[in-house]
Amino acid sequence: MGVIGVAVDVAVLALDGERLSVLLVKLKRAPYEGRWGLPGGRIGARETVEEAAARELAGKTGLSEVWLEQLKTFSAPDRDPGERCVSVAFLALVPAEQARLSATSKYGGIAFFPADEPHELPFDHDEIVAAAVERLRELVTYSNVAWSLFPREFGLGDLQRGYEAILGHSLDPRNFRKRLVDQEIVVPTAEVRRGGAHRPARLYRFAKRRTVFEHLIVGRTRT
Amino acid sequence: MGVIGVAVDVAVLALDGERLSVLLVKLKRAPYEGRWGLPGGRIGARETVEEAAARELAGKTGLSEVWLEQLKTFSAPDRDPGERCVSVAFLALVPAEQARLSATSKYGGIAFFPADEPHELPFDHDEIVAAAVERLRELVTYSNVAWSLFPREFGLGDLQRGYEAILGHSLDPRNFRKRLVDQEIVVPTAEVRRGGAHRPARLYRFAKRRTVFEHLIVGRTRT
DNA sequence: ACAAAAGTGTTCTCGCTACACCCATGC
DNA sequence: GCATGGGTGTAGCGAGAACACTTTTGT
């Protein structure tokens, strides 16, 4: 029986501008060197897949302390044309600022691409990205994982636009605010942000880092 | 870098009597030969983990055509004291009758054990069983996977007791019936079952094998 | 004064919960 | 006739959805 490799692949999602984006790197190894794909690689002899995912992420992008969750294991025999290799896919979430930083830093060959469309990526990476987006959509409707996608303080308008980008549909601002504030998922700070030629936005923070609660969200609009 | 093995382990859940139970087999390979554990084994060179799970299940228990879902990949470096091996855990659901059949058939060393308590199983199998039970509890609240745990026709009383066994709490019979019937998750058949010294029970079937719908749940009672 | 984003309250509907009694049968 | 499980209806509450206008600022 042939030897089977074990790898991890990480779909890093972030709100880049106001789009939900996925981080891709220029692959360095055959047979797809030079093409864009998900960061990842073989697991080490003495680490879990979770540790491997965190290590690969830090090594290839400089990102650390990010939210990481196992998604699914992909194992089609021909998924890697070079050699038999199963891959444990992960979802990672990073705040926009941090994401932009790492994309422009010393780590070369890193960029964000729209997450909600396929890019003809090598291996089964398109499928992994799709699974990551789907999972995030689920998560965001009944938890406050969005914590991991935003800076410490933010305007509720920003937050709403982030949710809309993730979910792919628009939300009602009154219902959105009501729920988040009434249920104390976010709390107002003393600060406001005076930006453009507009009324300044009060800044908020997430209240608690509880990750799951009883069916929050989403004030879907009819259209 | 040492070679890493890839295996699957399957937690087969069934309603055995009126308890939620997990199928265990007598392990045949070192270092735990003779002890009870989950059915499973190495994946083949040309199969996916899903195929491997189905194959192992059929081979070790005779069960086929069962509901199978990937749960999570376990990868602690020391989870297998013999050699480095990651394991992709699966949840399988089988109807009670089929379960009892396979447990008494030519396949030796098979038995059901209560699923909601640990059994000091080898490897991380207790953890896998716990994850399987948790997952089933989630599934059952917003889908009709129970389809896979019941025979074609059943009394609503049976169904309710099954749900109670899975969830670990009691349900209100009026609300339970109302929802399942009003939302056409189950439909009455022409038959009734005349059993003991009681009013005969009308028999029902599941209506459609849609697996997920919008938040069904289950009429939790206060206690 | 006007453009642009922030902010706000009420009504309706629907699904979940709670709760107690009669029904059909075998013995 | 009685024991046993099968079967039923209603009222209240809470959460989500719908919906349009006022406020604050910079220019």
Short mmCIF file of C-alpha atoms (C1' of nucleotides) in Angstrom, two decimals:
data_model
loop_
_atom_site.label_atom_id
_atom_site.label_comp_id
_atom_site.label_asym_id
_atom_site.label_seq_id
_atom_site.Cartn_x
_atom_site.Cartn_y
_atom_site.Cartn_z
CA MET A 1 0.00 0.00 0.00
CA GLY A 2 1.43 3.34 -1.04
CA VAL A 3 2.26 5.97 1.49
CA ILE A 4 -0.31 8.69 1.92
CA GLY A 5 0.67 12.24 2.79
CA VAL A 6 -1.22 14.40 5.26
CA ALA A 7 -1.45 18.12 4.65
CA VAL A 8 -3.44 21.11 5.80
CA ASP A 9 -4.89 23.93 3.71
CA VAL A 10 -6.14 27.14 5.21
CA ALA A 11 -8.82 29.39 3.74
CA VAL A 12 -8.18 32.77 5.32
CA LEU A 13 -11.22 34.99 5.00
CA ALA A 14 -11.26 38.72 5.62
CA LEU A 15 -13.33 41.74 4.74
CA ASP A 16 -11.02 43.43 2.30
CA GLY A 17 -12.57 46.74 1.48
CA GLU A 18 -16.19 45.76 1.55
CA ARG A 19 -15.88 42.39 -0.06
CA LEU A 20 -15.48 39.05 1.52
CA SER A 21 -12.08 37.94 0.36
CA VAL A 22 -9.83 34.96 0.59
CA LEU A 23 -6.08 35.07 0.97
CA LEU A 24 -4.08 33.25 -1.68
CA VAL A 25 -0.35 32.74 -1.98
CA LYS A 26 1.91 31.95 -4.88
CA LEU A 27 2.61 28.25 -4.59
CA LYS A 28 6.23 27.21 -4.51
CA ARG A 29 6.08 23.52 -5.06
CA ALA A 30 5.49 21.37 -8.10
CA PRO A 31 3.33 20.70 -9.90
CA TYR A 32 1.64 24.06 -9.49
CA GLU A 33 4.54 26.37 -8.69
CA GLY A 34 3.80 29.98 -9.46
CA ARG A 35 0.03 29.60 -9.39
CA TRP A 36 -2.21 31.10 -6.74
CA GLY A 37 -3.52 28.71 -4.13
CA LEU A 38 -4.31 28.35 -0.46
CA PRO A 39 -1.48 28.45 2.07
CA GLY A 40 -0.78 25.01 3.48
CA GLY A 41 1.59 22.12 3.61
CA ARG A 42 2.51 18.82 5.18
CA ILE A 43 1.99 18.31 8.87
CA GLY A 44 5.00 17.73 11.07
CA ALA A 45 5.81 14.54 12.89
CA ARG A 46 4.90 15.86 16.30
CA GLU A 47 2.07 18.29 15.75
CA THR A 48 -1.69 18.17 15.38
CA VAL A 49 -3.37 19.39 12.23
CA GLU A 50 -4.49 22.47 14.17
CA GLU A 51 -0.88 23.25 15.06
CA ALA A 52 0.18 22.64 11.50
CA ALA A 53 -2.46 25.03 10.20
CA ALA A 54 -1.36 27.76 12.59
CA ARG A 55 2.28 27.17 11.73
CA GLU A 56 1.72 27.26 7.98
CA LEU A 57 -0.32 30.40 8.32
CA ALA A 58 2.30 32.18 10.39
CA GLY A 59 5.10 30.99 8.12
CA LYS A 60 3.54 31.89 4.81
CA THR A 61 1.66 35.03 5.75
CA GLY A 62 2.90 36.27 9.12
CA LEU A 63 -0.61 35.99 10.56
CA SER A 64 -0.91 34.67 14.08
CA GLU A 65 -3.51 34.61 16.84
CA VAL A 66 -6.23 34.12 14.33
CA TRP A 67 -9.50 32.30 14.64
CA LEU A 68 -9.05 28.81 13.22
CA GLU A 69 -11.59 26.05 12.75
CA GLN A 70 -11.39 22.67 11.12
CA LEU A 71 -13.70 22.45 8.14
CA LYS A 72 -13.45 19.09 6.49
CA THR A 73 -10.94 16.60 5.20
CA PHE A 74 -10.55 16.29 1.44
CA SER A 75 -9.32 12.97 0.18
CA ALA A 76 -10.07 12.36 -3.48
CA PRO A 77 -7.33 9.99 -4.65
CA ASP A 78 -6.40 12.27 -7.54
CA ARG A 79 -6.72 15.60 -5.77
CA ASP A 80 -2.96 15.98 -5.89
CA PRO A 81 -1.65 14.88 -9.29
CA GLY A 82 1.85 14.43 -7.90
CA GLU A 83 1.34 12.03 -5.06
CA ARG A 84 -1.43 10.71 -2.87
CA CYS A 85 -2.17 13.28 -0.20
CA VAL A 86 -5.21 14.01 1.94
CA SER A 87 -5.76 17.52 3.14
CA VAL A 88 -7.47 18.79 6.25
CA ALA A 89 -9.06 22.11 5.35
CA PHE A 90 -9.31 24.97 7.84
CA LEU A 91 -11.22 28.20 8.02
CA ALA A 92 -9.35 31.20 9.41
CA LEU A 93 -10.70 34.66 10.09
CA VAL A 94 -8.60 37.80 10.32
CA PRO A 95 -9.46 41.48 10.74
CA ALA A 96 -9.18 43.61 7.64
CA GLU A 97 -6.30 45.80 8.85
CA GLN A 98 -4.17 42.84 9.83
CA ALA A 99 -4.99 41.20 6.55
CA ARG A 100 -3.88 44.18 4.52
CA LEU A 101 -0.72 44.45 6.54
CA SER A 102 0.32 40.93 5.91
CA ALA A 103 -0.53 41.21 2.25
CA THR A 104 1.89 44.08 1.78
CA SER A 105 4.65 43.04 4.15
CA LYS A 106 7.84 41.15 3.65
CA TYR A 107 5.85 38.07 2.82
CA GLY A 108 5.79 38.10 -0.94
CA GLY A 109 3.26 36.58 -3.28
CA ILE A 110 0.24 37.18 -1.11
CA ALA A 111 -3.01 38.75 -2.21
CA PHE A 112 -6.70 38.78 -1.52
CA PHE A 113 -9.23 37.62 -4.06
CA PRO A 114 -13.03 37.74 -3.96
CA ALA A 115 -14.18 34.77 -1.94
CA ASP A 116 -17.57 34.23 -3.49
CA GLU A 117 -16.47 33.24 -6.95
CA PRO A 118 -14.28 30.40 -8.18
CA HIS A 119 -10.78 31.16 -9.46
CA GLU A 120 -9.85 27.86 -11.06
CA LEU A 121 -7.41 27.20 -8.30
CA PRO A 122 -5.21 24.12 -8.29
CA PHE A 123 -6.02 20.99 -6.30
CA ASP A 124 -9.51 21.22 -4.82
CA HIS A 125 -8.86 24.67 -3.45
CA ASP A 126 -11.93 26.21 -5.06
CA GLU A 127 -14.03 23.67 -3.26
CA ILE A 128 -12.32 24.44 0.02
CA VAL A 129 -12.93 28.17 -0.41
CA ALA A 130 -16.59 27.49 -1.13
CA ALA A 131 -16.87 25.35 2.00
CA ALA A 132 -15.20 28.09 4.03
CA VAL A 133 -17.59 30.76 2.81
CA GLU A 134 -20.57 28.56 3.47
CA ARG A 135 -19.35 27.80 6.96
CA LEU A 136 -18.76 31.45 7.73
CA ARG A 137 -22.28 32.26 6.60
CA GLU A 138 -23.64 29.72 9.02
CA LEU A 139 -21.42 30.88 11.85
CA VAL A 140 -22.25 34.51 11.44
CA THR A 141 -25.98 33.94 11.77
CA TYR A 142 -25.82 32.40 15.21
CA SER A 143 -22.57 33.55 16.76
CA ASN A 144 -20.42 36.59 17.07
CA VAL A 145 -17.41 35.27 15.19
CA ALA A 146 -17.53 38.57 13.37
CA TRP A 147 -15.45 39.62 16.35
CA SER A 148 -12.54 38.06 14.55
CA LEU A 149 -13.12 40.02 11.36
CA PHE A 150 -13.32 43.53 12.81
CA PRO A 151 -11.03 45.87 14.69
CA ARG A 152 -11.60 46.54 18.39
CA GLU A 153 -13.88 49.45 17.68
CA PHE A 154 -16.13 50.03 14.74
CA GLY A 155 -19.21 51.90 13.62
CA LEU A 156 -22.41 49.94 13.34
CA GLY A 157 -22.60 50.92 9.69
CA ASP A 158 -19.28 49.21 9.04
CA LEU A 159 -20.44 46.17 10.90
CA GLN A 160 -23.63 46.00 8.92
CA ARG A 161 -21.79 46.30 5.63
CA GLY A 162 -19.49 43.51 6.77
CA TYR A 163 -22.41 41.25 7.54
CA GLU A 164 -23.95 42.07 4.21
CA ALA A 165 -20.75 41.22 2.40
CA ILE A 166 -20.58 37.89 4.17
CA LEU A 167 -24.21 36.97 3.72
CA GLY A 168 -24.59 38.33 0.23
CA HIS A 169 -27.82 40.18 0.91
CA SER A 170 -28.82 43.46 2.46
CA LEU A 171 -30.03 43.95 6.00
CA ASP A 172 -32.44 46.35 7.59
CA PRO A 173 -30.48 48.90 9.63
CA ARG A 174 -33.15 49.33 12.30
CA ASN A 175 -33.51 45.64 12.99
CA PHE A 176 -29.79 45.11 12.76
CA ARG A 177 -28.98 47.72 15.36
CA LYS A 178 -31.85 46.77 17.59
CA ARG A 179 -30.80 43.21 17.89
CA LEU A 180 -27.12 43.76 18.37
CA VAL A 181 -27.64 46.46 20.96
CA ASP A 182 -30.65 45.03 22.81
CA GLN A 183 -29.04 41.65 23.13
CA GLU A 184 -25.82 43.31 24.23
CA ILE A 185 -23.69 41.70 21.62
CA VAL A 186 -22.09 45.06 21.00
CA VAL A 187 -21.80 47.95 23.45
CA PRO A 188 -21.25 51.62 22.66
CA THR A 189 -17.97 53.24 23.63
CA ALA A 190 -17.49 56.88 24.50
CA GLU A 191 -15.82 57.62 21.18
CA VAL A 192 -17.17 58.70 17.87
CA ARG A 193 -15.47 58.76 14.54
CA ARG A 194 -15.69 61.97 12.58
CA GLY A 195 -14.87 61.03 9.08
CA GLY A 196 -16.18 62.51 5.87
CA ALA A 197 -18.79 65.16 5.39
CA HIS A 198 -21.31 63.29 7.46
CA ARG A 199 -22.72 62.83 10.85
CA PRO A 200 -20.07 61.15 13.03
CA ALA A 201 -20.55 57.50 13.90
CA ARG A 202 -20.61 56.29 17.45
CA LEU A 203 -18.08 53.49 17.92
CA TYR A 204 -18.94 50.13 19.40
CA ARG A 205 -17.14 47.05 20.70
CA PHE A 206 -18.18 43.47 20.96
CA ALA A 207 -19.33 42.80 24.49
CA LYS A 208 -18.23 39.25 25.16
CA ARG A 209 -16.35 36.73 23.19
CA ARG A 210 -18.95 34.07 23.62
CA THR A 211 -18.87 32.30 20.32
CA VAL A 212 -22.28 30.80 20.09
CA PHE A 213 -25.60 31.93 21.38
CA GLU A 214 -29.17 31.21 20.76
CA HIS A 215 -30.08 32.21 17.26
CA LEU A 216 -29.13 35.73 16.77
CA ILE A 217 -29.14 37.70 13.64
CA VAL A 218 -30.05 38.69 10.65
CA GLY A 219 -32.98 40.82 9.76
CA ARG A 220 -33.14 39.72 6.20
CA THR A 221 -34.83 42.08 3.82
CA ARG A 222 -37.34 40.92 1.32
CA THR A 223 -35.32 41.53 -1.77
CA MET B 1 10.03 13.11 8.50
CA GLY B 2 8.28 9.96 9.65
CA VAL B 3 5.45 8.49 7.69
CA ILE B 4 1.98 9.29 8.93
CA GLY B 5 -0.88 6.86 8.57
CA VAL B 6 -4.40 7.86 7.61
CA ALA B 7 -7.33 6.00 9.08
CA VAL B 8 -11.07 6.36 9.52
CA ASP B 9 -13.16 5.60 12.60
CA VAL B 10 -16.90 5.33 12.49
CA ALA B 11 -19.27 6.03 15.35
CA VAL B 12 -22.43 4.13 14.45
CA LEU B 13 -25.39 5.41 16.44
CA ALA B 14 -28.72 3.66 16.73
CA LEU B 15 -31.72 3.61 19.02
CA ASP B 16 -31.20 0.27 20.67
CA GLY B 17 -34.28 -0.38 22.73
CA GLU B 18 -34.97 3.13 23.88
CA ARG B 19 -31.43 4.25 24.45
CA LEU B 20 -29.12 6.02 22.12
CA SER B 21 -26.35 3.51 21.58
CA VAL B 22 -23.06 3.26 19.82
CA LEU B 23 -21.78 0.21 18.05
CA LEU B 24 -18.43 -1.12 19.20
CA VAL B 25 -16.37 -4.00 17.89
CA LYS B 26 -13.66 -6.12 19.42
CA LEU B 27 -10.44 -4.71 18.04
CA LYS B 28 -8.14 -7.16 16.31
CA ARG B 29 -4.92 -5.23 16.01
CA ALA B 30 -2.20 -4.33 18.46
CA PRO B 31 -1.84 -2.60 20.76
CA TYR B 32 -5.46 -2.88 21.82
CA GLU B 33 -6.49 -6.26 20.49
CA GLY B 34 -9.47 -7.70 22.30
CA ARG B 35 -10.72 -4.38 23.63
CA TRP B 36 -13.91 -2.70 22.49
CA GLY B 37 -13.49 0.20 20.13
CA LEU B 38 -14.95 1.90 17.09
CA PRO B 39 -14.87 0.10 13.76
CA GLY B 40 -12.33 1.62 11.45
CA GLY B 41 -9.00 1.18 9.72
CA ARG B 42 -6.50 2.49 7.22
CA ILE B 43 -7.71 4.03 4.02
CA GLY B 44 -6.88 2.35 0.74
CA ALA B 45 -4.61 3.75 -1.92
CA ARG B 46 -7.43 4.58 -4.29
CA GLU B 47 -10.37 5.55 -2.15
CA THR B 48 -11.64 8.62 -0.37
CA VAL B 49 -12.12 8.64 3.37
CA GLU B 50 -15.87 8.43 2.78
CA GLU B 51 -15.40 5.29 0.75
CA ALA B 52 -13.06 3.88 3.37
CA ALA B 53 -15.61 4.54 6.11
CA ALA B 54 -18.35 2.77 4.16
CA ARG B 55 -16.02 -0.13 3.38
CA GLU B 56 -14.87 -0.58 6.96
CA LEU B 57 -18.44 -0.43 8.17
CA ALA B 58 -19.62 -3.03 5.71
CA GLY B 59 -16.63 -5.24 6.36
CA LYS B 60 -16.72 -5.19 10.13
CA THR B 61 -20.44 -5.05 10.76
CA GLY B 62 -22.27 -5.93 7.56
CA LEU B 63 -24.03 -2.58 7.56
CA SER B 64 -24.44 -0.83 4.23
CA GLU B 65 -26.52 1.96 2.78
CA VAL B 66 -26.26 3.90 5.99
CA TRP B 67 -26.22 7.61 6.56
CA LEU B 68 -22.59 8.72 6.86
CA GLU B 69 -21.17 12.12 7.64
CA GLN B 70 -17.67 13.32 8.24
CA LEU B 71 -17.26 14.67 11.75
CA LYS B 72 -13.73 15.82 12.35
CA THR B 73 -10.15 14.73 11.95
CA PHE B 74 -8.28 13.72 15.08
CA SER B 75 -4.54 14.12 14.97
CA ALA B 76 -2.92 14.22 18.39
CA PRO B 77 0.61 12.89 17.81
CA ASP B 78 0.23 10.29 20.56
CA ARG B 79 -3.33 9.26 19.89
CA ASP B 80 -2.07 5.93 18.59
CA PRO B 81 0.71 4.64 20.85
CA GLY B 82 1.96 2.30 18.14
CA GLU B 83 2.61 4.61 15.26
CA ARG B 84 1.74 8.09 14.08
CA CYS B 85 -1.73 7.99 12.60
CA VAL B 86 -4.41 10.60 12.04
CA SER B 87 -8.01 9.51 11.98
CA VAL B 88 -10.98 10.98 10.16
CA ALA B 89 -14.01 10.38 12.35
CA PHE B 90 -17.44 9.68 10.88
CA LEU B 91 -20.96 9.62 12.20
CA ALA B 92 -23.20 6.84 10.92
CA LEU B 93 -26.88 6.33 11.62
CA VAL B 94 -28.70 3.03 11.30
CA PRO B 95 -32.25 1.95 12.09
CA ALA B 96 -32.71 -0.11 15.22
CA GLU B 97 -33.78 -3.32 13.48
CA GLN B 98 -30.85 -3.33 11.12
CA ALA B 99 -28.58 -2.57 14.03
CA ARG B 100 -29.79 -5.51 16.06
CA LEU B 101 -29.49 -7.77 13.06
CA SER B 102 -25.90 -6.95 12.41
CA ALA B 103 -25.06 -7.25 16.09
CA THR B 104 -26.24 -10.84 16.20
CA SER B 105 -25.18 -12.02 12.77
CA LYS B 106 -22.11 -13.79 11.56
CA TYR B 107 -20.07 -10.74 12.37
CA GLY B 108 -18.66 -11.58 15.77
CA GLY B 109 -17.54 -9.23 18.49
CA ILE B 110 -20.11 -6.55 17.89
CA ALA B 111 -22.31 -4.96 20.51
CA PHE B 112 -24.12 -1.78 21.34
CA PHE B 113 -23.22 0.32 24.33
CA PRO B 114 -24.92 3.40 25.75
CA ALA B 115 -23.71 6.35 23.74
CA ASP B 116 -24.07 9.07 26.33
CA GLU B 117 -21.45 7.88 28.76
CA PRO B 118 -17.71 7.25 28.33
CA HIS B 119 -16.41 3.69 28.27
CA GLU B 120 -12.69 4.25 28.60
CA LEU B 121 -12.22 3.23 25.02
CA PRO B 122 -8.77 3.01 23.46
CA PHE B 123 -7.29 5.76 21.30
CA ASP B 124 -9.48 8.87 21.42
CA HIS B 125 -12.61 6.87 20.71
CA ASP B 126 -14.51 8.22 23.70
CA GLU B 127 -13.96 11.68 22.33
CA ILE B 128 -15.19 10.62 18.91
CA VAL B 129 -18.34 9.11 20.38
CA ALA B 130 -19.00 12.30 22.32
CA ALA B 131 -18.57 14.36 19.15
CA ALA B 132 -20.94 12.03 17.29
CA VAL B 133 -23.64 12.34 19.93
CA GLU B 134 -23.29 16.09 20.02
CA ARG B 135 -23.53 16.28 16.26
CA LEU B 136 -26.61 14.08 16.16
CA ARG B 137 -28.28 16.30 18.76
CA GLU B 138 -27.67 19.28 16.55
CA LEU B 139 -28.82 17.52 13.43
CA VAL B 140 -32.00 16.24 14.93
CA THR B 141 -33.14 19.70 15.98
CA TYR B 142 -33.12 21.15 12.49
CA SER B 143 -33.36 18.24 10.11
CA ASN B 144 -35.13 14.97 9.68
CA VAL B 145 -32.08 12.73 9.86
CA ALA B 146 -34.15 10.71 12.27
CA TRP B 147 -35.32 9.17 9.01
CA SER B 148 -32.16 7.13 9.15
CA LEU B 149 -32.79 5.85 12.65
CA PHE B 150 -36.33 4.56 12.23
CA PRO B 151 -38.06 1.90 10.18
CA ARG B 152 -40.27 2.88 7.26
CA GLU B 153 -43.35 3.12 9.41
CA PHE B 154 -43.60 3.97 13.06
CA GLY B 155 -45.96 5.29 15.67
CA LEU B 156 -45.54 8.87 16.74
CA GLY B 157 -45.03 7.65 20.29
CA ASP B 158 -42.01 5.65 19.18
CA LEU B 159 -40.68 8.60 17.31
CA GLN B 160 -41.07 10.86 20.29
CA ARG B 161 -39.30 8.42 22.58
CA GLY B 162 -36.50 8.23 20.04
CA TYR B 163 -36.10 11.98 19.98
CA GLU B 164 -36.13 12.05 23.75
CA ALA B 165 -33.43 9.43 23.92
CA ILE B 166 -31.27 11.42 21.54
CA LEU B 167 -31.81 14.79 23.14
CA GLY B 168 -31.75 13.59 26.71
CA HIS B 169 -34.87 15.44 27.78
CA SER B 170 -38.59 14.94 27.54
CA LEU B 171 -40.87 16.51 24.97
CA ASP B 172 -44.46 17.61 25.03
CA PRO B 173 -46.54 15.14 23.00
CA ARG B 174 -49.04 17.74 21.75
CA ASN B 175 -46.40 20.10 20.48
CA PHE B 176 -44.32 17.28 19.10
CA ARG B 177 -47.15 15.87 17.00
CA LYS B 178 -48.41 19.24 15.95
CA ARG B 179 -45.15 20.31 14.47
CA LEU B 180 -44.28 17.10 12.73
CA VAL B 181 -47.72 16.74 11.21
CA ASP B 182 -48.48 20.41 10.45
CA GLN B 183 -45.14 20.89 8.77
CA GLU B 184 -45.62 17.66 6.91
CA ILE B 185 -42.42 16.12 8.05
CA VAL B 186 -44.32 12.93 8.71
CA VAL B 187 -47.52 11.78 7.04
CA PRO B 188 -50.03 9.26 8.34
CA THR B 189 -50.42 5.94 6.54
CA ALA B 190 -53.58 3.87 6.37
CA GLU B 191 -52.25 1.34 8.82
CA VAL B 192 -52.40 1.11 12.55
CA ARG B 193 -50.44 -1.11 14.84
CA ARG B 194 -52.47 -3.06 17.36
CA GLY B 195 -50.01 -4.11 19.95
CA GLY B 196 -50.52 -4.47 23.66
CA ALA B 197 -53.62 -3.83 25.67
CA HIS B 198 -53.94 -0.30 24.41
CA ARG B 199 -55.43 1.88 21.83
CA PRO B 200 -53.79 1.04 18.50
CA ALA B 201 -51.26 3.52 17.18
CA ARG B 202 -51.64 5.08 13.77
CA LEU B 203 -48.48 4.55 11.74
CA TYR B 204 -46.60 7.35 10.01
CA ARG B 205 -43.85 7.75 7.47
CA PHE B 206 -41.38 10.52 6.84
CA ALA B 207 -42.66 12.65 4.01
CA LYS B 208 -39.55 13.71 2.17
CA ARG B 209 -35.94 12.99 2.61
CA ARG B 210 -34.93 16.60 2.67
CA THR B 211 -32.18 16.63 5.22
CA VAL B 212 -32.19 20.18 6.42
CA PHE B 213 -34.95 22.68 6.76
CA GLU B 214 -35.51 25.87 8.51
CA HIS B 215 -35.32 25.36 12.20
CA LEU B 216 -37.66 22.65 13.11
CA ILE B 217 -36.68 21.78 16.65
CA VAL B 218 -38.64 19.96 19.03
CA GLY B 219 -40.90 21.37 21.66
CA ARG B 220 -38.65 21.32 24.64
CA THR B 221 -40.36 21.11 28.02
CA ARG B 222 -39.37 23.26 30.91
CA THR B 223 -37.81 20.60 33.06
"C1'" DA C 1 -28.85 74.59 1.56
"C1'" DC C 2 -27.63 70.27 0.33
"C1'" DA C 3 -25.37 65.87 0.21
"C1'" DA C 4 -24.29 61.85 2.79
"C1'" DA C 5 -24.31 58.75 6.28
"C1'" DA C 6 -26.10 57.96 11.18
"C1'" DG C 7 -29.70 56.99 13.82
"C1'" DT C 8 -34.48 55.76 15.57
"C1'" DG C 9 -40.02 53.11 17.09
"C1'" DT C 10 -44.04 50.60 16.17
"C1'" DT C 11 -46.91 47.14 14.32
"C1'" DC C 12 -47.73 42.48 12.67
"C1'" DT C 13 -47.07 37.75 12.20
"C1'" DC C 14 -45.60 33.40 13.26
"C1'" DG C 15 -43.60 29.74 15.82
"C1'" DC C 16 -42.61 27.97 20.42
"C1'" DT C 17 -44.29 26.98 25.05
"C1'" DA C 18 -47.45 25.74 28.41
"C1'" DC C 19 -51.03 23.09 29.90
"C1'" DA C 20 -55.28 18.79 31.04
"C1'" DC C 21 -58.40 15.86 29.44
"C1'" DC C 22 -60.88 12.17 26.47
"C1'" DC C 23 -60.26 7.84 23.42
"C1'" DA C 24 -59.65 3.06 22.04
"C1'" DT C 25 -58.24 -1.22 23.15
"C1'" DG C 26 -57.07 -5.86 25.73
"C1'" DC C 27 -57.53 -8.06 29.69
"C1'" DG D 1 -64.29 -1.47 34.48
"C1'" DC D 2 -59.73 -0.44 34.58
"C1'" DA D 3 -55.14 0.06 33.15
"C1'" DT D 4 -52.34 1.56 29.41
"C1'" DG D 5 -50.64 4.20 25.96
"C1'" DG D 6 -52.80 7.07 21.90
"C1'" DG D 7 -54.48 11.24 20.74
"C1'" DT D 8 -56.20 16.28 20.84
"C1'" DG D 9 -56.84 22.36 21.12
"C1'" DT D 10 -55.97 26.91 22.85
"C1'" DA D 11 -54.00 30.95 24.78
"C1'" DG D 12 -49.90 33.82 25.64
"C1'" DC D 13 -45.41 35.44 24.62
"C1'" DG D 14 -41.33 36.68 22.37
"C1'" DA D 15 -38.47 37.26 18.29
"C1'" DG D 16 -38.05 38.50 13.60
"C1'" DA D 17 -39.72 41.22 9.64
"C1'" DA D 18 -41.60 45.20 7.61
"C1'" DC D 19 -41.54 49.89 7.09
"C1'" DA D 20 -39.99 55.98 6.47
"C1'" DC D 21 -38.39 59.80 8.43
"C1'" DT D 22 -35.23 62.88 11.38
"C1'" DT D 23 -30.43 64.14 12.85
"C1'" DT D 24 -25.79 65.58 12.41
"C1'" DT D 25 -22.04 66.92 10.15
"C1'" DG D 26 -18.81 69.02 6.21
"C1'" DT D 27 -18.71 71.60 2.27
#
